[in-house]
């Protein structure tokens, strides 16, 4: 097994390394996606409009669900898969930017996942706005050699065109919804409708040709809607759609409570994580209660809750009524890397730094961002930190041990402290920042890099879950873009989750 980032800097992908072969998989021309481009930001405006003028996704989701049921999809939205007694599946989150960092995940994923029964994409299949014509290079092409079915739960970006392309690809080529009646003038709904981004009339003309890249019988999958459940072996995998704003509507909430009943152990897969960046986000349900209330209910037997949306890996083993639920962030499947160095010292839900895991390591995240902004601002000599310097200053600010043994140049200086502060490095709770700035929000919403703007190491990741009657083994694999990690993807985190015995009825 190759070194991971917790073992050596080379295992993290630093230093001189032979590049991987992922470039051979990519199309000849890759359109650069930059979140600093005003045209991209304007196209992705529906999330802001939903916040200002009311979120219509619950009503739209209900119309999609009714159309699928009328077309013959099962009302319980349950997919029953015949799998061996021991089986495995993959989870990949936030995949579809279409750049080098998405394709860099593919060789390792194919190697690790060649014997898996299926894969699940958790959130944001297609950036920037879920357009149908983007599925060719951002879904069908990268995963054309994965031999098994791929299911998905949508993320907010898939909703930026009202989920139409997602429903065509994953839900039986569902035709578009009929237009809704025009709202009364000058109401909030009228302003929202006036400004709402909608798909181009010609969008989807290339979709039939793109489908041919994943047309083998074993690759085909049709799911009953944007939320669903899969019964496979001893577990039930429950996929929920958290829409534009990280919430679920009353109809989906009622279904979630119903499908969660019974003694079968369950794994939640959602578009938004319930624990992330040292905070608890329980996910409200319209009409009352939260998704996490459902997960925590001992009668529902959830053992893990996996969410996308944030583009890295995090794990929080939370004790709930004497049992442990593994809350996982799994959004490292291809889109730009969200910083982990901005995560403060963890103390949430009974989880401390001792139990918390993340990838990339905070020091590697800070080193990565320092190099990125050194290039972008043309201040390389000032901003750029070595991985050893970054790990040392993160350890000092958070009062924690470095993620791996420090290197020879692991010195903390005034410059490294200043750079760490400017790049939003987290702090200990007892040492709050002198000036409180929304640094994390700025990084994730405005200044985050496009996947087209950087080179290896990419710090991407995906999950493999191995299921037996007694346990689920969850492993987080890294994809750096370097050949060494491509041939033998390192395991960055691993946990064995015991399954409760299923009581006979």
XYZ file of C-alpha atoms in Angstrom:
505
model
C 0.000 0.000 0.000
C 1.388 3.418 -0.947
C 2.113 6.151 1.582
C -0.728 8.515 2.422
C -0.474 12.199 3.263
C -0.343 11.207 6.934
C 2.852 9.264 6.265
C 5.011 11.467 4.049
C 4.942 14.678 2.025
C 5.489 12.548 -1.092
C 2.425 10.540 -0.145
C 0.472 13.807 -0.204
C 1.703 14.449 -3.725
C 4.315 17.120 -2.962
C 7.737 17.211 -4.583
C 8.899 16.153 -8.021
C 6.534 13.461 -9.259
C 5.602 11.888 -12.554
C 2.190 13.144 -13.672
C -0.666 10.707 -14.005
C -2.283 9.435 -17.179
C -5.653 11.108 -16.634
C -4.943 13.639 -19.403
C -5.490 10.884 -21.975
C -9.089 10.575 -20.806
C -9.923 14.241 -21.215
C -11.477 15.865 -24.288
C -9.192 17.822 -26.578
C -10.727 21.112 -25.475
C -11.742 21.811 -21.879
C -13.727 24.968 -21.294
C -12.289 26.735 -18.283
C -14.777 27.228 -15.481
C -13.967 30.142 -13.189
C -16.115 31.219 -10.277
C -14.641 34.700 -10.690
C -16.345 34.999 -14.105
C -19.389 37.316 -13.837
C -21.215 35.332 -16.540
C -20.872 32.117 -14.517
C -21.987 33.831 -11.319
C -25.007 35.348 -13.069
C -26.022 31.982 -14.559
C -25.806 30.452 -11.065
C -28.041 33.104 -9.478
C -31.034 30.927 -8.592
C -29.735 30.065 -5.127
C -29.570 33.760 -4.244
C -33.015 34.369 -5.734
C -34.465 31.483 -3.704
C -33.005 33.012 -0.532
C -34.454 36.446 -1.326
C -37.835 35.635 -2.854
C -38.705 32.175 -1.552
C -37.500 28.707 -2.480
C -39.662 26.978 -5.126
C -37.748 23.689 -5.180
C -40.126 21.816 -2.880
C -43.068 22.456 -5.181
C -41.015 21.670 -8.282
C -39.672 18.474 -6.707
C -43.240 17.408 -5.923
C -44.205 17.891 -9.572
C -41.209 15.792 -10.696
C -42.124 13.057 -8.182
C -45.745 12.990 -9.378
C -44.638 12.721 -12.996
C -42.325 9.782 -12.198
C -45.042 7.977 -10.238
C -47.493 8.480 -13.098
C -44.874 6.985 -15.446
C -44.731 3.805 -13.357
C -41.908 4.484 -10.897
C -42.512 2.751 -7.543
C -44.389 4.952 -5.091
C -42.062 3.931 -2.257
C -39.079 5.053 -4.406
C -37.254 1.865 -3.458
C -34.623 0.219 -5.674
C -34.011 -3.438 -4.852
C -30.597 -4.705 -5.917
C -29.615 -8.348 -5.916
C -26.050 -8.332 -4.591
C -23.679 -10.963 -3.134
C -23.561 -11.567 0.598
C -20.444 -9.372 0.678
C -20.495 -6.426 -1.692
C -18.983 -2.981 -2.191
C -20.033 0.347 -3.635
C -18.472 3.759 -4.281
C -19.499 7.249 -3.209
C -18.191 10.261 -5.138
C -19.222 13.816 -4.371
C -19.346 17.077 -6.320
C -17.826 15.739 -9.482
C -18.771 17.699 -12.538
C -16.492 20.621 -13.328
C -15.004 18.734 -16.275
C -11.429 19.845 -15.644
C -8.192 18.083 -14.804
C -9.031 17.531 -11.153
C -12.226 15.627 -12.032
C -10.462 13.405 -14.548
C -7.543 12.866 -12.148
C -9.917 10.951 -9.867
C -10.956 8.514 -12.595
C -7.934 6.140 -12.928
C -7.782 5.430 -9.194
C -11.551 5.146 -8.974
C -11.578 2.569 -11.772
C -8.797 0.613 -10.065
C -10.355 0.655 -6.599
C -13.916 0.274 -7.873
C -13.538 -2.436 -10.495
C -15.354 -5.046 -8.360
C -18.011 -2.728 -6.900
C -21.714 -3.264 -7.507
C -22.647 0.382 -8.116
C -21.635 3.974 -7.401
C -23.482 6.952 -5.946
C -22.749 10.584 -6.771
C -23.498 12.764 -3.758
C -24.350 16.302 -4.926
C -23.530 18.524 -7.892
C -23.229 16.131 -10.799
C -22.793 19.036 -13.226
C -21.334 22.530 -12.809
C -22.037 25.363 -13.156
C -25.824 25.070 -13.639
C -26.651 21.416 -14.428
C -27.076 21.892 -18.187
C -27.927 18.816 -20.251
C -25.229 19.449 -22.849
C -22.567 19.447 -20.115
C -23.279 15.807 -19.231
C -21.165 14.539 -22.122
C -17.746 15.722 -20.900
C -18.623 15.960 -17.200
C -20.432 12.655 -16.598
C -20.621 10.191 -19.490
C -17.047 10.618 -20.724
C -15.151 10.452 -17.404
C -17.105 7.426 -16.134
C -17.544 5.561 -19.431
C -15.247 2.727 -18.289
C -16.891 2.255 -14.889
C -18.785 -0.987 -15.575
C -21.573 -0.721 -12.995
C -24.636 1.531 -12.571
C -24.299 5.056 -11.169
C -27.054 6.593 -9.054
C -27.098 10.198 -7.864
C -28.645 12.713 -5.499
C -28.676 16.245 -6.890
C -26.871 19.220 -5.434
C -27.749 22.885 -5.570
C -25.964 23.326 -8.922
C -28.094 20.598 -10.495
C -31.117 22.628 -9.405
C -30.000 25.839 -11.143
C -31.995 24.737 -14.202
C -34.863 23.251 -12.180
C -33.383 19.728 -12.285
C -34.541 19.076 -15.863
C -31.269 17.613 -17.160
C -30.757 15.505 -14.009
C -34.209 13.965 -14.463
C -33.496 13.180 -18.118
C -30.222 11.423 -17.332
C -30.992 9.553 -14.091
C -34.766 9.198 -14.043
C -35.907 7.521 -17.240
C -35.563 10.425 -19.665
C -38.359 12.308 -17.884
C -39.751 15.030 -20.197
C -39.720 18.673 -19.078
C -42.378 20.026 -16.736
C -45.116 22.224 -18.105
C -44.694 25.935 -17.302
C -46.437 27.101 -14.152
C -49.031 29.907 -14.241
C -47.504 33.375 -14.100
C -47.560 34.839 -10.581
C -49.369 38.021 -9.656
C -47.290 41.095 -10.650
C -44.908 42.704 -8.171
C -45.143 39.840 -5.661
C -42.025 38.040 -4.426
C -42.875 35.104 -6.680
C -43.196 37.475 -9.651
C -39.737 38.979 -9.065
C -38.277 35.499 -8.675
C -39.906 34.318 -11.883
C -38.747 37.420 -13.739
C -35.088 36.917 -12.782
C -34.998 33.101 -12.687
C -32.339 31.324 -14.762
C -33.826 28.745 -17.144
C -32.221 26.295 -19.576
C -31.538 27.311 -23.157
C -34.112 26.147 -25.665
C -31.467 24.145 -27.527
C -29.959 22.558 -24.411
C -29.734 18.767 -24.611
C -29.248 18.301 -28.331
C -25.965 16.469 -27.691
C -27.336 14.296 -24.900
C -28.364 11.282 -26.997
C -24.868 11.046 -28.478
C -23.280 11.385 -25.043
C -25.380 8.524 -23.620
C -23.639 6.092 -25.960
C -20.492 6.389 -23.813
C -22.290 4.553 -20.966
C -24.707 2.308 -22.838
C -23.628 -1.198 -21.812
C -26.406 -3.210 -20.127
C -24.472 -3.428 -16.853
C -24.081 0.354 -16.691
C -27.732 1.221 -16.982
C -29.560 2.589 -13.973
C -32.919 4.254 -13.622
C -33.919 5.768 -10.318
C -37.469 6.656 -9.268
C -36.737 10.327 -8.697
C -34.269 12.782 -7.174
C -34.640 11.012 -3.819
C -34.707 7.250 -3.442
C -33.624 4.261 -1.351
C -31.589 1.202 -2.351
C -31.945 -2.123 -0.552
C -28.702 -4.025 -1.072
C -27.668 -6.943 1.103
C -28.108 -6.139 4.788
C -28.271 -2.340 4.377
C -30.609 0.304 3.042
C -28.971 3.322 1.408
C -31.258 6.351 1.592
C -30.593 9.205 -0.847
C -32.225 12.587 -0.214
C -32.427 15.749 -2.302
C -31.625 18.919 -0.318
C -32.366 21.269 -3.199
C -31.054 24.793 -3.551
C -30.821 25.781 0.111
C -30.002 22.584 2.000
C -33.557 21.777 3.160
C -36.228 19.220 2.273
C -39.941 19.709 1.694
C -42.736 18.169 3.751
C -43.558 15.472 1.177
C -39.962 14.239 1.032
C -39.742 14.500 4.827
C -42.766 12.220 5.241
C -41.234 9.735 2.793
C -37.889 9.873 4.646
C -39.540 9.059 7.979
C -41.456 6.194 6.384
C -38.507 4.649 4.512
C -36.309 4.947 7.618
C -38.501 2.689 9.705
C -37.587 -0.894 10.397
C -34.570 -2.782 11.720
C -32.420 -2.783 8.569
C -29.188 -0.750 9.111
C -29.191 2.432 7.032
C -26.723 4.817 5.401
C -27.890 8.303 4.436
C -26.514 9.989 1.305
C -27.462 13.643 0.945
C -26.703 16.720 -1.095
C -25.586 18.597 2.032
C -23.619 17.267 5.032
C -25.070 17.280 8.553
C -21.703 17.916 10.248
C -19.172 20.046 8.397
C -16.353 22.502 9.174
C -16.740 21.903 12.896
C -20.450 22.797 12.855
C -23.752 20.943 13.051
C -26.224 21.552 10.196
C -29.201 19.277 10.938
C -31.109 20.104 7.690
C -34.605 21.449 8.357
C -37.692 19.635 7.137
C -40.610 21.789 6.018
C -43.315 21.608 8.655
C -40.985 20.787 11.540
C -38.135 18.556 12.588
C -34.838 17.907 10.861
C -33.147 15.225 8.815
C -30.743 14.627 11.687
C -33.692 13.904 13.985
C -34.496 11.011 11.652
C -30.870 9.836 11.591
C -30.560 9.958 15.388
C -33.794 8.111 16.118
C -32.660 4.731 17.528
C -35.615 2.997 15.886
C -34.241 3.925 12.454
C -30.815 2.273 12.864
C -28.691 4.725 10.865
C -24.972 3.974 11.075
C -23.639 6.716 8.758
C -24.703 9.953 7.077
C -22.654 10.990 4.021
C -23.066 14.381 2.365
C -21.501 16.270 -0.507
C -21.515 20.018 -1.284
C -18.215 20.853 0.490
C -15.289 19.787 -1.694
C -13.098 17.836 0.687
C -13.315 14.893 3.089
C -14.275 15.141 6.765
C -15.449 12.572 9.302
C -17.172 13.103 12.662
C -17.895 9.967 14.756
C -20.791 11.243 16.894
C -22.085 9.244 19.842
C -25.893 9.096 19.803
C -27.693 7.269 22.604
C -24.789 4.919 23.211
C -24.087 4.137 19.546
C -21.776 5.860 17.064
C -23.021 7.440 13.844
C -20.322 8.316 11.327
C -21.061 11.722 9.801
C -18.981 12.118 6.646
C -18.327 14.917 4.164
C -17.501 13.372 0.770
C -17.370 16.210 -1.740
C -13.858 15.702 -3.103
C -14.801 13.978 -6.356
C -13.687 16.560 -8.880
C -14.633 20.188 -8.278
C -12.198 22.745 -6.845
C -10.812 21.949 -3.402
C -12.446 23.658 -0.458
C -9.953 24.590 2.227
C -9.642 22.486 5.354
C -7.148 24.825 7.053
C -10.031 27.211 7.774
C -11.738 24.584 9.981
C -11.301 25.678 13.614
C -10.234 23.300 16.334
C -13.058 20.767 16.381
C -15.348 20.453 19.354
C -18.862 19.595 18.186
C -21.318 16.821 18.984
C -18.875 15.322 21.456
C -16.231 15.020 18.693
C -12.812 16.533 19.355
C -9.616 16.811 17.352
C -8.641 13.368 18.618
C -11.521 11.733 16.703
C -11.936 14.175 13.783
C -10.395 13.358 10.393
C -10.063 15.423 7.248
C -8.405 15.325 3.840
C -6.471 17.228 2.755
C -4.684 17.699 6.044
C -4.978 21.294 7.207
C -1.272 21.928 6.645
C -1.457 20.633 3.079
C -4.544 22.766 2.488
C -2.745 25.898 3.692
C 0.339 25.113 1.591
C -1.895 24.508 -1.445
C -3.746 27.814 -1.032
C -0.564 29.758 -0.299
C 0.902 28.627 -3.623
C -2.323 29.283 -5.463
C -2.631 32.855 -4.184
C 1.080 33.464 -4.506
C 0.657 32.818 -8.227
C -2.639 34.641 -8.533
C -1.441 37.779 -6.733
C 2.116 37.566 -8.113
C 3.493 37.515 -4.578
C 5.038 34.051 -4.561
C 8.012 34.895 -2.339
C 5.734 36.287 0.329
C 2.711 33.960 0.173
C 4.189 30.575 -0.683
C 4.644 28.264 2.304
C 6.310 24.886 2.181
C 4.169 22.022 3.339
C 6.329 21.775 6.490
C 5.951 25.493 7.293
C 2.209 25.308 6.727
C 1.811 22.241 8.964
C 3.814 23.902 11.737
C 1.851 27.154 11.760
C -1.484 25.299 11.641
C -0.404 23.186 14.611
C 0.561 26.339 16.527
C -2.677 28.205 15.790
C -4.921 25.260 16.638
C -2.851 23.806 19.460
C -2.777 20.359 17.833
C -0.111 17.909 16.726
C 0.842 18.079 13.020
C -0.952 15.631 10.756
C 2.397 13.986 9.919
C 5.964 14.212 11.227
C 7.275 17.766 10.615
C 9.933 18.361 7.974
C 13.332 19.947 8.471
C 12.108 23.443 7.537
C 9.149 23.384 9.905
C 9.774 26.852 11.382
C 7.074 29.280 12.447
C 8.009 32.870 11.642
C 6.230 36.213 11.554
C 5.720 35.745 7.822
C 4.191 32.272 8.120
C 1.883 33.510 10.898
C 0.797 36.472 8.756
C 0.156 34.330 5.678
C -1.784 31.810 7.754
C -3.947 34.592 9.141
C -4.558 36.182 5.742
C -5.615 32.816 4.312
C -8.137 32.231 7.073
C -6.445 29.473 9.072
C -8.607 28.271 11.956
C -7.848 28.948 15.588
C -8.403 27.450 19.018
C -11.777 28.348 20.581
C -10.030 30.026 23.525
C -8.019 32.272 21.172
C -10.573 33.990 18.915
C -9.475 36.216 16.085
C -9.023 39.875 16.909
C -11.126 40.834 13.891
C -13.945 38.533 12.825
C -14.144 38.327 9.036
C -16.318 35.848 7.075
C -13.155 34.316 5.624
C -14.545 30.816 5.168
C -17.550 32.144 3.281
C -15.350 34.328 1.089
C -13.150 31.351 0.161
C -15.989 28.989 -0.589
C -18.288 31.394 -2.420
C -16.045 33.933 -4.124
C -12.329 33.228 -4.045
C -12.313 29.454 -4.411
C -10.219 28.339 -7.372
C -11.601 26.708 -10.454
C -10.341 23.199 -11.094
C -8.831 24.586 -14.302
C -6.547 26.957 -12.405
C -4.221 24.577 -10.628
C -2.031 21.516 -11.088
C -1.188 18.466 -8.948
C -1.458 17.704 -6.129
C -5.228 18.105 -6.498
C -6.223 16.607 -3.107
C -9.308 14.885 -4.534
C -10.963 11.864 -2.926
C -13.667 9.217 -3.173
C -15.111 6.554 -0.871
C -15.338 2.793 -1.077
C -17.729 1.020 1.294
C -17.376 -2.735 1.795
C -20.495 -4.299 3.282
C -20.826 -7.591 5.136
C -23.538 -8.899 7.428
C -21.634 -7.606 10.458
C -19.973 -4.359 9.403
C -19.331 -1.674 6.806
C -15.733 -0.734 6.148
C -15.504 2.842 4.870
C -12.270 3.994 3.229
C -11.386 7.389 1.809
C -8.996 7.142 -1.151
C -6.897 10.056 -2.399
C -6.380 11.235 -5.966
C -3.493 13.669 -6.327
C -3.007 13.695 -10.094
C 0.417 12.052 -9.754
C 1.145 8.670 -11.302
C 2.253 7.004 -8.055
C -1.084 7.657 -6.355
C -2.955 6.877 -9.586
C -1.515 3.342 -9.768
C -1.944 2.684 -6.043
C -4.435 5.151 -4.520
C -3.520 5.794 -0.882
C -6.058 5.299 1.881
C -6.382 8.583 3.764
C -8.902 7.381 6.318
C -10.544 4.106 7.267
C -13.196 3.141 9.763
C -15.088 -0.084 10.393
C -18.731 0.544 11.273
C -20.431 -2.309 13.164
C -23.923 -3.172 11.944
C -26.609 -3.865 14.540
C -28.109 -7.335 14.305
C -31.427 -7.353 12.478
C -34.164 -8.531 14.852
C -36.711 -10.906 13.331
C -40.196 -9.458 12.925
